[in-house]
Amino acid sequence: MGLVTGGIFIVLGVFVLCVATFGIFRFEYALNRIHVAAKCDTLGSMLILAGLIISNGWNMESAKIGLILLFIWIGNPAASHMVARAEARSNPNLKEECGVSEYEGG
């Protein structure tokens, strides 16, 4: 039962990552691409790691995978936010490209 459920999670994670890859190429502007990458990479990675934990059963390796899952959950959105903030500060055409009404840069 655990192998089937774990396999479903892994397949769903790979599907999310594949859809995200196409989504990155579909969007025109950098901030839109960063948004897709941040959301879908985090979700896809978490689904795959959760599937590995479920299929492996609860043991020390699963605890290590759980720590990796926790670090991805915290680190990936924070890193994507920093990249998006750098793009927002360095792009002089941000208002025209993304429809941002006001950016204070703080």
JSON list of C-alpha atoms in Angstrom, two decimals:
[
{"chain": "A", "resi": 1, "resn": "MET", "atom": "CA", "xyz": [0.00, 0.00, 0.00]},
{"chain": "A", "resi": 2, "resn": "GLY", "atom": "CA", "xyz": [2.83, 2.39, 0.85]},
{"chain": "A", "resi": 3, "resn": "LEU", "atom": "CA", "xyz": [4.59, 1.74, -2.45]},
{"chain": "A", "resi": 4, "resn": "VAL", "atom": "CA", "xyz": [1.47, 2.54, -4.46]},
{"chain": "A", "resi": 5, "resn": "THR", "atom": "CA", "xyz": [0.72, 5.72, -2.51]},
{"chain": "A", "resi": 6, "resn": "GLY", "atom": "CA", "xyz": [4.37, 6.77, -2.65]},
{"chain": "A", "resi": 7, "resn": "GLY", "atom": "CA", "xyz": [4.44, 6.11, -6.38]},
{"chain": "A", "resi": 8, "resn": "ILE", "atom": "CA", "xyz": [1.36, 8.28, -6.89]},
{"chain": "A", "resi": 9, "resn": "PHE", "atom": "CA", "xyz": [3.02, 11.14, -5.00]},
{"chain": "A", "resi": 10, "resn": "ILE", "atom": "CA", "xyz": [6.20, 10.77, -7.05]},
{"chain": "A", "resi": 11, "resn": "VAL", "atom": "CA", "xyz": [4.30, 10.72, -10.35]},
{"chain": "A", "resi": 12, "resn": "LEU", "atom": "CA", "xyz": [2.29, 13.79, -9.29]},
{"chain": "A", "resi": 13, "resn": "GLY", "atom": "CA", "xyz": [5.52, 15.59, -8.35]},
{"chain": "A", "resi": 14, "resn": "VAL", "atom": "CA", "xyz": [7.13, 14.81, -11.71]},
{"chain": "A", "resi": 15, "resn": "PHE", "atom": "CA", "xyz": [3.93, 15.98, -13.45]},
{"chain": "A", "resi": 16, "resn": "VAL", "atom": "CA", "xyz": [3.98, 19.30, -11.56]},
{"chain": "A", "resi": 17, "resn": "LEU", "atom": "CA", "xyz": [7.65, 19.84, -12.44]},
{"chain": "A", "resi": 18, "resn": "CYS", "atom": "CA", "xyz": [6.98, 19.11, -16.13]},
{"chain": "A", "resi": 19, "resn": "VAL", "atom": "CA", "xyz": [4.04, 21.50, -16.24]},
{"chain": "A", "resi": 20, "resn": "ALA", "atom": "CA", "xyz": [6.18, 24.13, -14.51]},
{"chain": "A", "resi": 21, "resn": "THR", "atom": "CA", "xyz": [8.86, 23.74, -17.17]},
{"chain": "A", "resi": 22, "resn": "PHE", "atom": "CA", "xyz": [6.34, 24.52, -19.89]},
{"chain": "A", "resi": 23, "resn": "GLY", "atom": "CA", "xyz": [4.92, 27.36, -17.81]},
{"chain": "A", "resi": 24, "resn": "ILE", "atom": "CA", "xyz": [8.32, 28.99, -17.47]},
{"chain": "A", "resi": 25, "resn": "PHE", "atom": "CA", "xyz": [8.66, 29.13, -21.26]},
{"chain": "A", "resi": 26, "resn": "ARG", "atom": "CA", "xyz": [5.08, 30.34, -21.71]},
{"chain": "A", "resi": 27, "resn": "PHE", "atom": "CA", "xyz": [5.39, 33.51, -19.65]},
{"chain": "A", "resi": 28, "resn": "GLU", "atom": "CA", "xyz": [7.06, 36.56, -21.10]},
{"chain": "A", "resi": 29, "resn": "TYR", "atom": "CA", "xyz": [8.40, 38.49, -18.13]},
{"chain": "A", "resi": 30, "resn": "ALA", "atom": "CA", "xyz": [10.97, 37.54, -15.50]},
{"chain": "A", "resi": 31, "resn": "LEU", "atom": "CA", "xyz": [8.73, 38.07, -12.47]},
{"chain": "A", "resi": 32, "resn": "ASN", "atom": "CA", "xyz": [6.06, 35.79, -13.92]},
{"chain": "A", "resi": 33, "resn": "ARG", "atom": "CA", "xyz": [8.66, 33.12, -14.59]},
{"chain": "A", "resi": 34, "resn": "ILE", "atom": "CA", "xyz": [10.05, 33.44, -11.07]},
{"chain": "A", "resi": 35, "resn": "HIS", "atom": "CA", "xyz": [6.55, 33.01, -9.66]},
{"chain": "A", "resi": 36, "resn": "VAL", "atom": "CA", "xyz": [5.96, 29.80, -11.63]},
{"chain": "A", "resi": 37, "resn": "ALA", "atom": "CA", "xyz": [9.37, 28.44, -10.71]},
{"chain": "A", "resi": 38, "resn": "ALA", "atom": "CA", "xyz": [8.97, 29.21, -7.02]},
{"chain": "A", "resi": 39, "resn": "LYS", "atom": "CA", "xyz": [5.53, 27.70, -6.60]},
{"chain": "A", "resi": 40, "resn": "CYS", "atom": "CA", "xyz": [5.83, 24.67, -8.83]},
{"chain": "A", "resi": 41, "resn": "ASP", "atom": "CA", "xyz": [9.39, 23.68, -7.95]},
{"chain": "A", "resi": 42, "resn": "THR", "atom": "CA", "xyz": [8.54, 23.75, -4.28]},
{"chain": "A", "resi": 43, "resn": "LEU", "atom": "CA", "xyz": [5.34, 21.75, -4.75]},
{"chain": "A", "resi": 44, "resn": "GLY", "atom": "CA", "xyz": [6.90, 19.24, -7.15]},
{"chain": "A", "resi": 45, "resn": "SER", "atom": "CA", "xyz": [9.93, 18.66, -4.95]},
{"chain": "A", "resi": 46, "resn": "MET", "atom": "CA", "xyz": [7.78, 18.29, -1.86]},
{"chain": "A", "resi": 47, "resn": "LEU", "atom": "CA", "xyz": [5.49, 15.76, -3.57]},
{"chain": "A", "resi": 48, "resn": "ILE", "atom": "CA", "xyz": [8.45, 13.69, -4.75]},
{"chain": "A", "resi": 49, "resn": "LEU", "atom": "CA", "xyz": [10.12, 13.74, -1.34]},
{"chain": "A", "resi": 50, "resn": "ALA", "atom": "CA", "xyz": [6.83, 12.91, 0.39]},
{"chain": "A", "resi": 51, "resn": "GLY", "atom": "CA", "xyz": [6.42, 9.99, -2.00]},
{"chain": "A", "resi": 52, "resn": "LEU", "atom": "CA", "xyz": [9.91, 8.77, -1.12]},
{"chain": "A", "resi": 53, "resn": "ILE", "atom": "CA", "xyz": [9.11, 9.00, 2.59]},
{"chain": "A", "resi": 54, "resn": "ILE", "atom": "CA", "xyz": [5.84, 7.10, 2.15]},
{"chain": "A", "resi": 55, "resn": "SER", "atom": "CA", "xyz": [7.37, 4.37, -0.02]},
{"chain": "A", "resi": 56, "resn": "ASN", "atom": "CA", "xyz": [10.41, 4.01, 2.25]},
{"chain": "A", "resi": 57, "resn": "GLY", "atom": "CA", "xyz": [8.46, 3.71, 5.48]},
{"chain": "A", "resi": 58, "resn": "TRP", "atom": "CA", "xyz": [9.40, 5.44, 8.69]},
{"chain": "A", "resi": 59, "resn": "ASN", "atom": "CA", "xyz": [13.12, 5.02, 9.43]},
{"chain": "A", "resi": 60, "resn": "MET", "atom": "CA", "xyz": [16.25, 7.16, 9.70]},
{"chain": "A", "resi": 61, "resn": "GLU", "atom": "CA", "xyz": [16.47, 7.73, 5.94]},
{"chain": "A", "resi": 62, "resn": "SER", "atom": "CA", "xyz": [12.91, 9.02, 5.94]},
{"chain": "A", "resi": 63, "resn": "ALA", "atom": "CA", "xyz": [13.79, 11.44, 8.74]},
{"chain": "A", "resi": 64, "resn": "LYS", "atom": "CA", "xyz": [16.69, 12.75, 6.65]},
{"chain": "A", "resi": 65, "resn": "ILE", "atom": "CA", "xyz": [14.40, 13.15, 3.64]},
{"chain": "A", "resi": 66, "resn": "GLY", "atom": "CA", "xyz": [11.97, 14.96, 5.92]},
{"chain": "A", "resi": 67, "resn": "LEU", "atom": "CA", "xyz": [14.71, 17.41, 6.88]},
{"chain": "A", "resi": 68, "resn": "ILE", "atom": "CA", "xyz": [15.48, 18.00, 3.21]},
{"chain": "A", "resi": 69, "resn": "LEU", "atom": "CA", "xyz": [11.76, 18.59, 2.63]},
{"chain": "A", "resi": 70, "resn": "LEU", "atom": "CA", "xyz": [11.72, 21.13, 5.47]},
{"chain": "A", "resi": 71, "resn": "PHE", "atom": "CA", "xyz": [14.74, 23.01, 4.10]},
{"chain": "A", "resi": 72, "resn": "ILE", "atom": "CA", "xyz": [13.21, 23.14, 0.61]},
{"chain": "A", "resi": 73, "resn": "TRP", "atom": "CA", "xyz": [9.92, 24.36, 2.06]},
{"chain": "A", "resi": 74, "resn": "ILE", "atom": "CA", "xyz": [11.71, 27.22, 3.83]},
{"chain": "A", "resi": 75, "resn": "GLY", "atom": "CA", "xyz": [14.57, 27.96, 1.45]},
{"chain": "A", "resi": 76, "resn": "ASN", "atom": "CA", "xyz": [13.07, 27.83, -2.03]},
{"chain": "A", "resi": 77, "resn": "PRO", "atom": "CA", "xyz": [10.41, 30.55, -1.54]},
{"chain": "A", "resi": 78, "resn": "ALA", "atom": "CA", "xyz": [12.90, 32.76, 0.29]},
{"chain": "A", "resi": 79, "resn": "ALA", "atom": "CA", "xyz": [15.48, 32.41, -2.49]},
{"chain": "A", "resi": 80, "resn": "SER", "atom": "CA", "xyz": [12.85, 33.09, -5.15]},
{"chain": "A", "resi": 81, "resn": "HIS", "atom": "CA", "xyz": [11.74, 36.18, -3.26]},
{"chain": "A", "resi": 82, "resn": "MET", "atom": "CA", "xyz": [15.31, 37.49, -3.21]},
{"chain": "A", "resi": 83, "resn": "VAL", "atom": "CA", "xyz": [15.70, 36.90, -6.95]},
{"chain": "A", "resi": 84, "resn": "ALA", "atom": "CA", "xyz": [12.36, 38.62, -7.63]},
{"chain": "A", "resi": 85, "resn": "ARG", "atom": "CA", "xyz": [13.35, 41.56, -5.44]},
{"chain": "A", "resi": 86, "resn": "ALA", "atom": "CA", "xyz": [16.64, 41.90, -7.35]},
{"chain": "A", "resi": 87, "resn": "GLU", "atom": "CA", "xyz": [14.71, 41.88, -10.63]},
{"chain": "A", "resi": 88, "resn": "ALA", "atom": "CA", "xyz": [12.27, 44.49, -9.33]},
{"chain": "A", "resi": 89, "resn": "ARG", "atom": "CA", "xyz": [15.11, 46.77, -8.24]},
{"chain": "A", "resi": 90, "resn": "SER", "atom": "CA", "xyz": [17.20, 46.41, -11.39]},
{"chain": "A", "resi": 91, "resn": "ASN", "atom": "CA", "xyz": [14.52, 46.48, -14.11]},
{"chain": "A", "resi": 92, "resn": "PRO", "atom": "CA", "xyz": [13.72, 50.05, -15.17]},
{"chain": "A", "resi": 93, "resn": "ASN", "atom": "CA", "xyz": [10.74, 48.87, -17.29]},
{"chain": "A", "resi": 94, "resn": "LEU", "atom": "CA", "xyz": [8.99, 47.03, -14.48]},
{"chain": "A", "resi": 95, "resn": "LYS", "atom": "CA", "xyz": [5.86, 49.19, -14.48]},
{"chain": "A", "resi": 96, "resn": "GLU", "atom": "CA", "xyz": [5.27, 48.68, -18.20]},
{"chain": "A", "resi": 97, "resn": "GLU", "atom": "CA", "xyz": [6.06, 44.97, -18.19]},
{"chain": "A", "resi": 98, "resn": "CYS", "atom": "CA", "xyz": [4.14, 43.75, -15.17]},
{"chain": "A", "resi": 99, "resn": "GLY", "atom": "CA", "xyz": [1.58, 46.41, -14.45]},
{"chain": "A", "resi": 100, "resn": "VAL", "atom": "CA", "xyz": [3.05, 47.24, -11.05]},
{"chain": "A", "resi": 101, "resn": "SER", "atom": "CA", "xyz": [1.41, 50.38, -9.74]},
{"chain": "A", "resi": 102, "resn": "GLU", "atom": "CA", "xyz": [4.15, 51.43, -7.33]},
{"chain": "A", "resi": 103, "resn": "TYR", "atom": "CA", "xyz": [7.38, 49.98, -6.01]},
{"chain": "A", "resi": 104, "resn": "GLU", "atom": "CA", "xyz": [9.14, 51.67, -3.13]},
{"chain": "A", "resi": 105, "resn": "GLY", "atom": "CA", "xyz": [12.21, 49.45, -3.11]},
{"chain": "A", "resi": 106, "resn": "GLY", "atom": "CA", "xyz": [12.24, 48.94, 0.65]}
]
